[in-house]
CSV table of C-alpha atoms and ligand atoms in Angstrom, one decimal:
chain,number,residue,atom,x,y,z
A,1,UNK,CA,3.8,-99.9,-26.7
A,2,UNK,CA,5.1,-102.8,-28.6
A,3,UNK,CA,7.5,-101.1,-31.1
A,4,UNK,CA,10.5,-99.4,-29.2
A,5,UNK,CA,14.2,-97.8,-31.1
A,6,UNK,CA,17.1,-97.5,-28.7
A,7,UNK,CA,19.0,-94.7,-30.6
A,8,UNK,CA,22.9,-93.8,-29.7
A,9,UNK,CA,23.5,-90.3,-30.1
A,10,UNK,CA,26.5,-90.0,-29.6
A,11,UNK,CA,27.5,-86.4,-29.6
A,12,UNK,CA,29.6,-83.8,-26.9
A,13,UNK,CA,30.4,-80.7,-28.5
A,14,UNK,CA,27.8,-78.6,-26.6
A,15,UNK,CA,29.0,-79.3,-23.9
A,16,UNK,CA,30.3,-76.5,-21.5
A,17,UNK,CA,33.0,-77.9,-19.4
A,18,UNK,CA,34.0,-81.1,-20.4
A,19,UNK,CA,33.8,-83.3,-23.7
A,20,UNK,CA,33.4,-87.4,-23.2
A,21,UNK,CA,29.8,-87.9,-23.4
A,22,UNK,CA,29.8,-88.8,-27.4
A,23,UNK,CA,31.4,-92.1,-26.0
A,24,UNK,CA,29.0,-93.2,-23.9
A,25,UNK,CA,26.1,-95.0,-26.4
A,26,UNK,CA,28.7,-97.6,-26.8
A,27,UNK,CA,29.4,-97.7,-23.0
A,28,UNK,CA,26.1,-98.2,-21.9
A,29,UNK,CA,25.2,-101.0,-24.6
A,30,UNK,CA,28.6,-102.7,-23.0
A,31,UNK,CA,26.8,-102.2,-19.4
A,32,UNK,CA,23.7,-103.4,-20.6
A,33,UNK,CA,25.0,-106.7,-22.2
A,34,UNK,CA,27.8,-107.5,-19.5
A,35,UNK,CA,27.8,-111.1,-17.9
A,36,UNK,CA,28.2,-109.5,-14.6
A,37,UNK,CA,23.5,-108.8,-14.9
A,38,UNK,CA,21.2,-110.1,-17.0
A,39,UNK,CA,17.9,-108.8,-19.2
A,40,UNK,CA,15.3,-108.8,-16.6
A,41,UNK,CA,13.5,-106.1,-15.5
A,42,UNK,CA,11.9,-105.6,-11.8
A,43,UNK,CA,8.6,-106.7,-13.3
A,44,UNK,CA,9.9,-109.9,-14.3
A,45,UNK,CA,10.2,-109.5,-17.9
A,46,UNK,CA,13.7,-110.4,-19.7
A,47,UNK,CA,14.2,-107.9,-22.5
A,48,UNK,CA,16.7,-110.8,-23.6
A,49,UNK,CA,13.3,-112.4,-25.3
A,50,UNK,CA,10.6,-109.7,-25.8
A,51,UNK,CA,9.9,-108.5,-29.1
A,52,UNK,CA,8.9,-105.3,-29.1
A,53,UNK,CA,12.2,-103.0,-28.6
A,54,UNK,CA,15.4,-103.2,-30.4
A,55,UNK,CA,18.9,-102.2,-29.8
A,56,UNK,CA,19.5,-99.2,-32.7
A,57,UNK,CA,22.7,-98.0,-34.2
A,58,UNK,CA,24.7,-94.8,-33.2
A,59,UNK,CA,23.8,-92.1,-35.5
A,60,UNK,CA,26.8,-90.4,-37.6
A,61,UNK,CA,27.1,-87.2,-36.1
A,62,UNK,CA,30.8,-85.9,-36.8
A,63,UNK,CA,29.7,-83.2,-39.0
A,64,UNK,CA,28.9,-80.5,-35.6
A,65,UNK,CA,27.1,-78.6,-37.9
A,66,UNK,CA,24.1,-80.5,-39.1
A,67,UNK,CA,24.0,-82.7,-35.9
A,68,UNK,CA,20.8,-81.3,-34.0
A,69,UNK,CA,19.1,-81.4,-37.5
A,70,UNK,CA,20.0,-84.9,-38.2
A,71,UNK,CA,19.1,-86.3,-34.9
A,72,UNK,CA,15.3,-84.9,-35.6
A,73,UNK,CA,15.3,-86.0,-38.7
A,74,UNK,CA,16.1,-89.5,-37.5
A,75,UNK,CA,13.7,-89.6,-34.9
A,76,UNK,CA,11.0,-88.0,-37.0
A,77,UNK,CA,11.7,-91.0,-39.6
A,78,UNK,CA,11.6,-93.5,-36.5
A,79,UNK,CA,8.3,-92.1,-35.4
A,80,UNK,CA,6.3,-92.3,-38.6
A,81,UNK,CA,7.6,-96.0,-38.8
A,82,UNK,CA,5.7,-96.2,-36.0
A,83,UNK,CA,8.7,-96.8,-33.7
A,84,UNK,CA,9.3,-94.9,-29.8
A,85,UNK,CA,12.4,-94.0,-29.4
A,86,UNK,CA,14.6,-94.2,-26.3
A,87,UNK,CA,17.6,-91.6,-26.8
A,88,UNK,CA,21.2,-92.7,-25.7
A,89,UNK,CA,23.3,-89.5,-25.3
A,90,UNK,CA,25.3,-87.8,-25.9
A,91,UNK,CA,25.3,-84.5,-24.0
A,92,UNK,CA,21.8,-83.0,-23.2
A,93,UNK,CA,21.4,-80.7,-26.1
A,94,UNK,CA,20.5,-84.0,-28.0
A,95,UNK,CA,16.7,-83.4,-26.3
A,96,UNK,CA,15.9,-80.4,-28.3
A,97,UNK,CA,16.2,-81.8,-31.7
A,98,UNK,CA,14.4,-85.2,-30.2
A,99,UNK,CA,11.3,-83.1,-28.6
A,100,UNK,CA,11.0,-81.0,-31.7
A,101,UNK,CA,9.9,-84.2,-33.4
A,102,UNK,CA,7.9,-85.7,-30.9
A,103,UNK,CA,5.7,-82.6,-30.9
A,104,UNK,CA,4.7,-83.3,-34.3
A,105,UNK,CA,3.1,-86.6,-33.5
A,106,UNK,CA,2.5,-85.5,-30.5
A,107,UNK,CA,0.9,-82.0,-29.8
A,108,UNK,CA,-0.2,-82.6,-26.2
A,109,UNK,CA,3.6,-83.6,-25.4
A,110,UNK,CA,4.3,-83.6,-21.3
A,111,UNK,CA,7.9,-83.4,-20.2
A,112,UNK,CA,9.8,-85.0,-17.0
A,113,UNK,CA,13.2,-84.0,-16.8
A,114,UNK,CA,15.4,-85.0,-14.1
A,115,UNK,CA,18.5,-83.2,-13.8
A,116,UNK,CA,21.0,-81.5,-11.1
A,117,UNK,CA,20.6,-78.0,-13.6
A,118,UNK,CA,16.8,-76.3,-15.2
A,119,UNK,CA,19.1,-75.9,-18.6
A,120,UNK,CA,16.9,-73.1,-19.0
A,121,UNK,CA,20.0,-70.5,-19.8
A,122,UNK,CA,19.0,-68.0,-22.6
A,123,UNK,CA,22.4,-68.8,-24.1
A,124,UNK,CA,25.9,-70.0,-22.1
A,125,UNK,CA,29.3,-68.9,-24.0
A,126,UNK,CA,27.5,-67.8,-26.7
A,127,UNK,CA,25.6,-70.9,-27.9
A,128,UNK,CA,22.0,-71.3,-27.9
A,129,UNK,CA,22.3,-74.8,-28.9
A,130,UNK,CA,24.4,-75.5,-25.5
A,131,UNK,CA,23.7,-78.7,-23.2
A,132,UNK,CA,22.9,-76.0,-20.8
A,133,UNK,CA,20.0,-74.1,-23.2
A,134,UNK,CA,17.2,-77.1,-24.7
A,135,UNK,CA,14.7,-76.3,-22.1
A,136,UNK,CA,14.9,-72.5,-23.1
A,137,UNK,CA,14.7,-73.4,-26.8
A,138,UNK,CA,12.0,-76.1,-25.9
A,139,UNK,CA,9.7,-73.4,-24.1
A,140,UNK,CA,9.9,-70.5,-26.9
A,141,UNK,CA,9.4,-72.8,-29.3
A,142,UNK,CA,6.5,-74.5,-27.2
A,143,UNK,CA,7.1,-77.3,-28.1
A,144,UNK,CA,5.2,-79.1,-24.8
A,145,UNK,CA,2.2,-78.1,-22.8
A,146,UNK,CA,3.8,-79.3,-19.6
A,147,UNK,CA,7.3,-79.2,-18.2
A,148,UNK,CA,8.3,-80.8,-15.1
A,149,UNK,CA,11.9,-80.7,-13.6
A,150,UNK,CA,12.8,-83.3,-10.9
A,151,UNK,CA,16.1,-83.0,-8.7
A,152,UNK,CA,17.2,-79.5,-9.3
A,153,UNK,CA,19.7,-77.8,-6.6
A,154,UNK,CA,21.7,-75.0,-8.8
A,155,UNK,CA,19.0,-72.5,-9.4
A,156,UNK,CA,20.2,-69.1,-11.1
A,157,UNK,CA,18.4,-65.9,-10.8
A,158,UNK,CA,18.5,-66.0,-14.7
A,159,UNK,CA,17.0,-69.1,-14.7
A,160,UNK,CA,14.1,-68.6,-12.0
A,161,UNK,CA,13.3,-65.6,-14.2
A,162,UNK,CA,13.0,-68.3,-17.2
A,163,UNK,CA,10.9,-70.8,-15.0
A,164,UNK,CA,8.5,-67.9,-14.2
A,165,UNK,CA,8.2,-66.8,-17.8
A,166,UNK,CA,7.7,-70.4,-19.2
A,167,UNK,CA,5.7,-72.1,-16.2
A,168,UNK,CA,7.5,-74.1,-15.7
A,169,UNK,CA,7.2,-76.5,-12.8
A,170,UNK,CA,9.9,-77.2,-10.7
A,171,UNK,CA,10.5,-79.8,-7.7
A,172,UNK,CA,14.0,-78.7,-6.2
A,173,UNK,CA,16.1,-81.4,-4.0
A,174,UNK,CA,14.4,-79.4,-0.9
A,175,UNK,CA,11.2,-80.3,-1.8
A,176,UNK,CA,11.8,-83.8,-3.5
A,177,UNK,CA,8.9,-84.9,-1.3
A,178,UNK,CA,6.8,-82.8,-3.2
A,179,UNK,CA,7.4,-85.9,-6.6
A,180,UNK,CA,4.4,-87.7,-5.0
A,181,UNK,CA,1.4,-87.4,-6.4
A,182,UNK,CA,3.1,-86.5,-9.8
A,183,UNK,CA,0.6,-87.2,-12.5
A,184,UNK,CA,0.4,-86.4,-16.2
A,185,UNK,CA,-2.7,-86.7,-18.4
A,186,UNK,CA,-1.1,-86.8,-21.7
A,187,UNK,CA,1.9,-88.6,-23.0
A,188,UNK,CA,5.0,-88.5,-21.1
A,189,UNK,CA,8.3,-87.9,-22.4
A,190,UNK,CA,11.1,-88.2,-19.8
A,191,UNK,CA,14.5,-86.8,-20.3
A,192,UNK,CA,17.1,-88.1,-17.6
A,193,UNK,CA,20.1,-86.2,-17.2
A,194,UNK,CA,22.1,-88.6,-15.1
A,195,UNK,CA,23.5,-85.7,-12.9
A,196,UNK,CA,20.1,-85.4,-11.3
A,197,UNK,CA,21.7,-88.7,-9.1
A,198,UNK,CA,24.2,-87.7,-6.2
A,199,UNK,CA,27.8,-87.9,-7.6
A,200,UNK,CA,28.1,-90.7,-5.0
A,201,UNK,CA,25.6,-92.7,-6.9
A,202,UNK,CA,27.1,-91.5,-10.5
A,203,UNK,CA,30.2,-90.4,-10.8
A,204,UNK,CA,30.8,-90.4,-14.5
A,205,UNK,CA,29.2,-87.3,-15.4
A,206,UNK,CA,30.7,-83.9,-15.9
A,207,UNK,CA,29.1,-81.8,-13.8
A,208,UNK,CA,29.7,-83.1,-10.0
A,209,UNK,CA,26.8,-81.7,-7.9
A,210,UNK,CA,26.4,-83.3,-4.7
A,211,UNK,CA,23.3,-83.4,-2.7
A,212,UNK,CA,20.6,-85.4,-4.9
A,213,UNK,CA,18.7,-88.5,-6.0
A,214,UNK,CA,19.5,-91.9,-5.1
A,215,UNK,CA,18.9,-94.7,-8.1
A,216,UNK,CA,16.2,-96.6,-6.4
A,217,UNK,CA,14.6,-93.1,-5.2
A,218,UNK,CA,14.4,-92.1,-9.6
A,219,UNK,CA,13.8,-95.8,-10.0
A,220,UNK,CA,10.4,-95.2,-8.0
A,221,UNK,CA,9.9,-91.9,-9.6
A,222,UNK,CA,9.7,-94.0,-13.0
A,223,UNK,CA,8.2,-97.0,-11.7
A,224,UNK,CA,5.5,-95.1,-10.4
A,225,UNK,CA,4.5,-92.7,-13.1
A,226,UNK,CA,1.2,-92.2,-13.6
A,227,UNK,CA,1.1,-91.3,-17.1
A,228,UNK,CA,1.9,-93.1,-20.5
A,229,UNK,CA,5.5,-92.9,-21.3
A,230,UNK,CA,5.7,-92.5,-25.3
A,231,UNK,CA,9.6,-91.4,-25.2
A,232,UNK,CA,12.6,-91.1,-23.4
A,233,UNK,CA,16.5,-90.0,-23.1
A,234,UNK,CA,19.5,-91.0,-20.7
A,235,UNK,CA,22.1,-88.1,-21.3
A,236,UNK,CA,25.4,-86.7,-19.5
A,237,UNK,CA,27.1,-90.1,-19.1
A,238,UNK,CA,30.7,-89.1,-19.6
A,239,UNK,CA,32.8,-92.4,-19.2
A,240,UNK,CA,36.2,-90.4,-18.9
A,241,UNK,CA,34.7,-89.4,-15.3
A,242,UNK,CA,33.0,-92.9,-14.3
A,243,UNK,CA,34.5,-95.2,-11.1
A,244,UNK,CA,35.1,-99.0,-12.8
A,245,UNK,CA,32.1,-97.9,-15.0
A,246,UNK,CA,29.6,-98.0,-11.9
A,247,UNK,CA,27.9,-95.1,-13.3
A,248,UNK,CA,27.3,-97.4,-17.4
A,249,UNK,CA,25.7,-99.8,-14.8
A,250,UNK,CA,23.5,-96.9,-13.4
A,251,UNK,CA,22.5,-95.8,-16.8
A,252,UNK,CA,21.7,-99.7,-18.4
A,253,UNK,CA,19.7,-100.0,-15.3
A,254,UNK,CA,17.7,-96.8,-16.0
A,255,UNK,CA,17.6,-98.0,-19.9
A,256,UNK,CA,16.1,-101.4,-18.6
A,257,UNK,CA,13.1,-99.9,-16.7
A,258,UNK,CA,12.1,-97.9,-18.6
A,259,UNK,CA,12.0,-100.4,-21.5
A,260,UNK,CA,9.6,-102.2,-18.9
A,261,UNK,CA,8.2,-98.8,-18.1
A,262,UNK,CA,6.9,-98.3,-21.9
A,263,UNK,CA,6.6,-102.5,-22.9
A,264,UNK,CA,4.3,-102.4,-19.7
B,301,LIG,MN1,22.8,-81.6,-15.4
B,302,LIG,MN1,21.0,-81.4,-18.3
């Protein structure tokens, strides 16, 4: 893949508990360019000199109402110009609108998605549209022919009902073992909720869960994919929660291998 868009996305109103993830495109571009690192990736390849991705702008998304609609319009434009697109959120509703383009170009679509929650809810406080909802809305609309969730520990019986009715595959923190051996035979598209790390590793998110993934243990996860990674998202950051913006440093991180994951 020689032709990579990193798209801020910067939007938080779908959020359930807490707003401060429309700030965090900016943040993470700050992490990723900060003196205190540098460009290269584990492979040994310094993003600082490959052609082949480039740093996007933020989309406008103040008008709530037409946000999810812009976003896939964005992305769909981004796609036909031949252009992958890595997703800077933004809360995790931004995944819906992203997918629902993909699957256009991309019929056969897999899914990863690490995250702390399935977001499988029907509806939460009424919205559909809710960071808590785009795998629901991704299933019925089926949109993918694959779904796989990595790092769940906050199950619902609402939302195991959900997983049953949509197939969907899921690898809780009990069984984390069960990630190896993960392989997808289509193109992958990996959506990473940055709560799926323990609240030790990253703070700055909303939703505090203790009890998961490490960052080398998701590094590995990605590193190791067997499968062709065509598109992903890093969602959830909210700086308002972060420790001396450890977890921005988290989230460049992720952003830098899986540049190297798709420039590979
Ligand atoms: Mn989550
Ligand atoms: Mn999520």
């Amino acid at each position: 893949m020689n032709n990579i868009t990193v798209l801020g996305v910067p939007l938080d109103h779908n959020s359930s508990y807490k707003r401060g993830a429309s700030s965090a495109p900016a943040k993470i571009r700050e992490a990723l360019y900060c003196d205190s690192s540098n460009l290269w990736t584990e492979d040994l390849r310094d993003l600082g000199a490959s052609p082949g991705w480039q740093m996007g702008p933020d989309l406008d998304l103040l008008d709530e109402e037409s946000a999810l609609n812009l976003i896939e319009a964005e992305v769909e434009q981004l796609l036909q110009k031949d252009s992958h697109v890595i997703g800077l959120g933004g809360d995790h509703s931004i995944t819906l609108p992203i997918i629902r383009a993909y699957t256009r170009l991309y019929p056969q679509l897999n899914v990863l998605h690490f995250d702390a929650h399935p977001d499988l809810y029907h509806e939460l406080d009424g919205n559909q549209y809710s960071h808590a909802c785009p795998f629901a809305r991704i299933m019925e609309e089926k949109l993918v022919v694959r779904l796989v969730q990595v790092g769940i520990r906050t199950m619902t019986g609402h939302q195991k009902e959900q997983v049953d009715r949509f197939g969907v595959e899921v690898i809780t923190m009990k069984d984390i073992g069960r990630v190896r051996g993960l392989s997808f035979d289509g193109p992958v598209y990996l959506s990473i909720d940055l709560d799926c790390l323990d609240p030790a590793f990253a703070p700055g998110v909303s939703h505090h869960e203790p009890g998961g993934l490490s960052t080398r243990a998701v590094l590995e996860i990605i590193q190791g994919l067997k499968g062709v990674v065509v598109g992903a998202d890093i969602v959830e950051y909210n700086p308002d929660r972060d420790n001396n913006g450890v977890t921005g440093m988290v989230a460049a991180k992720l952003l830098k291998e899986l540049l190297a994951k798709m420039l590979a």
